[in-house]
C-alpha cells in the first residue's frame, strides 16, 4: 500500500539528533546517589552504552533502552533503523541481544497501516539479530517516536566497556560519518536520492558482524558512535580510559556529499550541542571547520569505535573489511599527559 504520510515532517528533529547533549545530561544526573551492588558491573554513572548486571560467574545481563523521532519517511525503514540503533548498545558491550520490548509513541491520526509497517520494520531487524520482541508499551503523542528496550547476555570476563583503552591501542571504526548532516538535509530536499538511500542502508545495518569479529581479539574498549558524534563518544572513551586519542583525518571515511553540505553550513542542531560538550577537550590542529563538524555530527545507528591491542589490529581490520560497511584504521591511543584528550592530525598517520 502506498504511504502518503511523511514521518519526518511530523517531528522537529530526527533520529539521534534528538538526543539530550552529553553536558546537559551530566548536569541532570548530578547528585543522584548511586547505590552499591557488587554485581552491578556497569551503571549509569559510567557514561557507558548499557548497564551490566552479573548473574553468575558465566553470565551477565546487558540492558539498554533507545528511542527517537523519525529519521526516515517510510515507516518500515524508520522501524528498522530505530531497532538497529537500540540493538547496537548491546553489541558495543560485546554482548548478544536476546529479548526486546517495543517503545512507541504515535499521533492519533497516524494510519493503522503505517503503524503496522513501523512495527514490522522493528520486528524484522530484531529477528535478524537473533533476538525476540516479547511486548512493549505505546502512547499517543503529537510526534511519532519508536525504539526498543533490549536485554542481552555477555560473559562477565568478556564484557567490553568504553573506558578500557590502553596506550598503543589501535582505533578502528566500522561505518562512515555524516549521517546526521544527510538526514537534516533530506528534511529540506537538499541531498541526492542515491546518497540518501546509502545513508538509510547504513543506518539499517546491524553492528552484529562487527561485534562477532571483535570478540575474537584483544579489544580493550568499545563504544558505538551515535548521538554524541565521533568526538563526543571519543571524549568519553579517552576520559574514562585516562588516555589520549590521536585521530588521522585522511583515514576517517567522511561521506562526500555530507562534507559538501557541512562546508555549506547545513548542520543539525545536535552537532552544535556535541561541539559545545567536547571541543574544550579537542586539539583540532589545522583541520578545517567543516571536517571538524563531521566529527561532531550526531550519528543515528552509527558504527563501533574499537580500541584493539596493536598486535591484533591488522587481523581484526582484515576481518572487519569483509564484514562491515566501512572498516577504518583511524588512529591510536596514547598515555594521557594532561590537557586535551583528543588530537586531530592531517593525513593518514
PDB file of C-alpha atoms in Angstrom, residues 58-194:
ATOM      1  CA  UNK A  58      29.474 -17.216  33.473  1.00  0.00           C
ATOM      2  CA  UNK A  59      26.564 -14.867  32.760  1.00  0.00           C
ATOM      3  CA  UNK A  60      25.767 -11.164  32.958  1.00  0.00           C
ATOM      4  CA  UNK A  61      22.715  -9.250  31.730  1.00  0.00           C
ATOM      5  CA  UNK A  62      23.241  -6.273  29.423  1.00  0.00           C
ATOM      6  CA  UNK A  63      20.321  -3.828  29.307  1.00  0.00           C
ATOM      7  CA  UNK A  64      19.668  -0.696  27.294  1.00  0.00           C
ATOM      8  CA  UNK A  65      16.830   1.484  26.018  1.00  0.00           C
ATOM      9  CA  UNK A  66      16.811   3.775  22.999  1.00  0.00           C
ATOM     10  CA  UNK A  67      14.093   5.546  21.007  1.00  0.00           C
ATOM     11  CA  UNK A  68      13.790   8.654  18.853  1.00  0.00           C
ATOM     12  CA  UNK A  69      11.667  10.601  16.318  1.00  0.00           C
ATOM     13  CA  UNK A  70      11.558   9.552  12.643  1.00  0.00           C
ATOM     14  CA  UNK A  71      14.774   9.587  10.654  1.00  0.00           C
ATOM     15  CA  UNK A  72      13.032   8.297   7.513  1.00  0.00           C
ATOM     16  CA  UNK A  73       9.648   8.913   5.906  1.00  0.00           C
ATOM     17  CA  UNK A  74       8.945   5.243   5.194  1.00  0.00           C
ATOM     18  CA  UNK A  75       7.506   3.658   8.374  1.00  0.00           C
ATOM     19  CA  UNK A  76       9.132   0.251   7.810  1.00  0.00           C
ATOM     20  CA  UNK A  77      12.556   1.834   7.288  1.00  0.00           C
ATOM     21  CA  UNK A  78      12.144   4.030  10.369  1.00  0.00           C
ATOM     22  CA  UNK A  79      11.242   0.983  12.476  1.00  0.00           C
ATOM     23  CA  UNK A  80      14.233  -0.997  11.216  1.00  0.00           C
ATOM     24  CA  UNK A  81      16.669   1.883  11.834  1.00  0.00           C
ATOM     25  CA  UNK A  82      15.374   2.545  15.344  1.00  0.00           C
ATOM     26  CA  UNK A  83      15.689  -1.141  16.187  1.00  0.00           C
ATOM     27  CA  UNK A  84      19.213  -1.411  14.757  1.00  0.00           C
ATOM     28  CA  UNK A  85      20.216   1.642  16.781  1.00  0.00           C
ATOM     29  CA  UNK A  86      18.874   0.207  20.048  1.00  0.00           C
ATOM     30  CA  UNK A  87      20.480  -3.191  19.463  1.00  0.00           C
ATOM     31  CA  UNK A  88      23.825  -1.502  18.850  1.00  0.00           C
ATOM     32  CA  UNK A  89      24.356  -0.708  22.547  1.00  0.00           C
ATOM     33  CA  UNK A  90      24.353  -4.440  23.338  1.00  0.00           C
ATOM     34  CA  UNK A  91      26.903  -5.129  20.599  1.00  0.00           C
ATOM     35  CA  UNK A  92      29.123  -2.287  21.848  1.00  0.00           C
ATOM     36  CA  UNK A  93      29.405  -4.050  25.219  1.00  0.00           C
ATOM     37  CA  UNK A  94      30.434  -7.286  23.497  1.00  0.00           C
ATOM     38  CA  UNK A  95      27.034  -8.847  24.208  1.00  0.00           C
ATOM     39  CA  UNK A  96      24.373 -10.712  22.265  1.00  0.00           C
ATOM     40  CA  UNK A  97      20.803  -9.337  22.276  1.00  0.00           C
ATOM     41  CA  UNK A  98      18.132 -11.810  23.376  1.00  0.00           C
ATOM     42  CA  UNK A  99      14.893 -10.006  24.286  1.00  0.00           C
ATOM     43  CA  UNK A 100      13.392  -6.671  23.247  1.00  0.00           C
ATOM     44  CA  UNK A 101      10.342  -4.583  24.156  1.00  0.00           C
ATOM     45  CA  UNK A 102       8.780  -2.010  21.838  1.00  0.00           C
ATOM     46  CA  UNK A 103       8.561   1.633  22.936  1.00  0.00           C
ATOM     47  CA  UNK A 104       6.234   3.617  20.681  1.00  0.00           C
ATOM     48  CA  UNK A 105       4.515   6.997  20.600  1.00  0.00           C
ATOM     49  CA  UNK A 106       2.143   7.687  17.705  1.00  0.00           C
ATOM     50  CA  UNK A 107      -0.133  10.531  16.625  1.00  0.00           C
ATOM     51  CA  UNK A 108      -3.811   9.701  16.880  1.00  0.00           C
ATOM     52  CA  UNK A 109      -4.246  10.341  13.149  1.00  0.00           C
ATOM     53  CA  UNK A 110      -1.357   8.108  12.046  1.00  0.00           C
ATOM     54  CA  UNK A 111      -2.764   5.469   9.645  1.00  0.00           C
ATOM     55  CA  UNK A 112      -3.037   1.939  11.008  1.00  0.00           C
ATOM     56  CA  UNK A 113      -1.068   0.541   8.092  1.00  0.00           C
ATOM     57  CA  UNK A 114       1.798   2.957   8.774  1.00  0.00           C
ATOM     58  CA  UNK A 115       1.943   1.847  12.425  1.00  0.00           C
ATOM     59  CA  UNK A 116       1.893  -1.782  11.308  1.00  0.00           C
ATOM     60  CA  UNK A 117       4.788  -1.201   8.910  1.00  0.00           C
ATOM     61  CA  UNK A 118       6.783   0.639  11.582  1.00  0.00           C
ATOM     62  CA  UNK A 119       6.408  -2.281  13.973  1.00  0.00           C
ATOM     63  CA  UNK A 120       7.188  -4.805  11.245  1.00  0.00           C
ATOM     64  CA  UNK A 121      10.459  -2.981  10.499  1.00  0.00           C
ATOM     65  CA  UNK A 122      11.438  -3.257  14.145  1.00  0.00           C
ATOM     66  CA  UNK A 123      10.429  -6.912  14.370  1.00  0.00           C
ATOM     67  CA  UNK A 124      12.357  -7.886  11.251  1.00  0.00           C
ATOM     68  CA  UNK A 125      15.562  -6.210  12.461  1.00  0.00           C
ATOM     69  CA  UNK A 126      15.308  -7.786  15.921  1.00  0.00           C
ATOM     70  CA  UNK A 127      14.814 -11.227  14.396  1.00  0.00           C
ATOM     71  CA  UNK A 128      17.797 -10.613  12.124  1.00  0.00           C
ATOM     72  CA  UNK A 129      19.773 -10.039  15.327  1.00  0.00           C
ATOM     73  CA  UNK A 130      18.660 -13.424  16.634  1.00  0.00           C
ATOM     74  CA  UNK A 131      16.528 -11.866  19.390  1.00  0.00           C
ATOM     75  CA  UNK A 132      12.812 -11.766  20.196  1.00  0.00           C
ATOM     76  CA  UNK A 133      10.314  -8.951  20.701  1.00  0.00           C
ATOM     77  CA  UNK A 134       8.081 -10.014  23.586  1.00  0.00           C
ATOM     78  CA  UNK A 135       5.824  -6.989  24.098  1.00  0.00           C
ATOM     79  CA  UNK A 136       6.151  -3.291  24.788  1.00  0.00           C
ATOM     80  CA  UNK A 137       4.299  -0.081  25.544  1.00  0.00           C
ATOM     81  CA  UNK A 138       2.685   2.590  23.365  1.00  0.00           C
ATOM     82  CA  UNK A 139       1.188   6.016  23.971  1.00  0.00           C
ATOM     83  CA  UNK A 140      -0.450   8.743  21.906  1.00  0.00           C
ATOM     84  CA  UNK A 141       1.777  11.722  21.083  1.00  0.00           C
ATOM     85  CA  UNK A 142       1.810  14.547  18.548  1.00  0.00           C
ATOM     86  CA  UNK A 143       5.234  13.378  17.295  1.00  0.00           C
ATOM     87  CA  UNK A 144       5.881   9.733  16.380  1.00  0.00           C
ATOM     88  CA  UNK A 145       8.714   8.020  18.246  1.00  0.00           C
ATOM     89  CA  UNK A 146       9.909   4.429  18.259  1.00  0.00           C
ATOM     90  CA  UNK A 147      12.625   2.322  19.801  1.00  0.00           C
ATOM     91  CA  UNK A 148      13.372  -0.661  21.998  1.00  0.00           C
ATOM     92  CA  UNK A 149      14.359  -1.724  25.469  1.00  0.00           C
ATOM     93  CA  UNK A 150      16.818  -4.560  24.878  1.00  0.00           C
ATOM     94  CA  UNK A 151      18.259  -7.250  27.134  1.00  0.00           C
ATOM     95  CA  UNK A 152      21.302  -9.245  26.107  1.00  0.00           C
ATOM     96  CA  UNK A 153      23.838 -11.656  27.554  1.00  0.00           C
ATOM     97  CA  UNK A 154      27.595 -11.397  27.944  1.00  0.00           C
ATOM     98  CA  UNK A 155      30.239 -13.372  29.828  1.00  0.00           C
ATOM     99  CA  UNK A 156      31.395 -11.149  32.729  1.00  0.00           C
ATOM    100  CA  UNK A 157      35.044 -11.686  31.804  1.00  0.00           C
ATOM    101  CA  UNK A 158      34.418 -10.704  28.164  1.00  0.00           C
ATOM    102  CA  UNK A 159      32.470  -7.525  28.864  1.00  0.00           C
ATOM    103  CA  UNK A 160      33.671  -4.513  26.864  1.00  0.00           C
ATOM    104  CA  UNK A 161      33.494  -1.022  28.344  1.00  0.00           C
ATOM    105  CA  UNK A 162      34.094   2.351  26.738  1.00  0.00           C
ATOM    106  CA  UNK A 163      36.768   3.106  29.330  1.00  0.00           C
ATOM    107  CA  UNK A 164      39.450   0.442  28.860  1.00  0.00           C
ATOM    108  CA  UNK A 165      41.606   1.844  26.044  1.00  0.00           C
ATOM    109  CA  UNK A 166      45.328   1.334  26.659  1.00  0.00           C
ATOM    110  CA  UNK A 167      48.355   3.242  25.341  1.00  0.00           C
ATOM    111  CA  UNK A 168      49.367   1.816  21.979  1.00  0.00           C
ATOM    112  CA  UNK A 169      45.882   0.544  21.121  1.00  0.00           C
ATOM    113  CA  UNK A 170      44.800   0.977  17.524  1.00  0.00           C
ATOM    114  CA  UNK A 171      41.456   2.699  16.931  1.00  0.00           C
ATOM    115  CA  UNK A 172      39.108   1.155  14.373  1.00  0.00           C
ATOM    116  CA  UNK A 173      35.752   2.466  13.127  1.00  0.00           C
ATOM    117  CA  UNK A 174      33.145   0.403  11.256  1.00  0.00           C
ATOM    118  CA  UNK A 175      30.831   2.899   9.492  1.00  0.00           C
ATOM    119  CA  UNK A 176      31.405   6.216   7.673  1.00  0.00           C
ATOM    120  CA  UNK A 177      30.406   9.565   9.181  1.00  0.00           C
ATOM    121  CA  UNK A 178      27.890  12.163   8.018  1.00  0.00           C
ATOM    122  CA  UNK A 179      24.504  10.582   8.766  1.00  0.00           C
ATOM    123  CA  UNK A 180      23.172  13.459  10.879  1.00  0.00           C
ATOM    124  CA  UNK A 181      24.011  16.021   8.214  1.00  0.00           C
ATOM    125  CA  UNK A 182      22.389  13.924   5.487  1.00  0.00           C
ATOM    126  CA  UNK A 183      19.153  13.322   7.404  1.00  0.00           C
ATOM    127  CA  UNK A 184      18.952  17.041   8.184  1.00  0.00           C
ATOM    128  CA  UNK A 185      19.455  17.882   4.509  1.00  0.00           C
ATOM    129  CA  UNK A 186      16.840  15.313   3.498  1.00  0.00           C
ATOM    130  CA  UNK A 187      14.188  17.181   5.502  1.00  0.00           C
ATOM    131  CA  UNK A 188      14.639  20.136   3.121  1.00  0.00           C
ATOM    132  CA  UNK A 189      15.260  18.023  -0.015  1.00  0.00           C
ATOM    133  CA  UNK A 190      18.918  19.028  -0.325  1.00  0.00           C
ATOM    134  CA  UNK A 191      20.512  15.570  -0.601  1.00  0.00           C
ATOM    135  CA  UNK A 192      20.699  13.340  -3.670  1.00  0.00           C
ATOM    136  CA  UNK A 193      18.467  10.277  -3.686  1.00  0.00           C
ATOM    137  CA  UNK A 194      21.458   7.974  -4.180  1.00  0.00           C
TER     138      UNK A 194
END
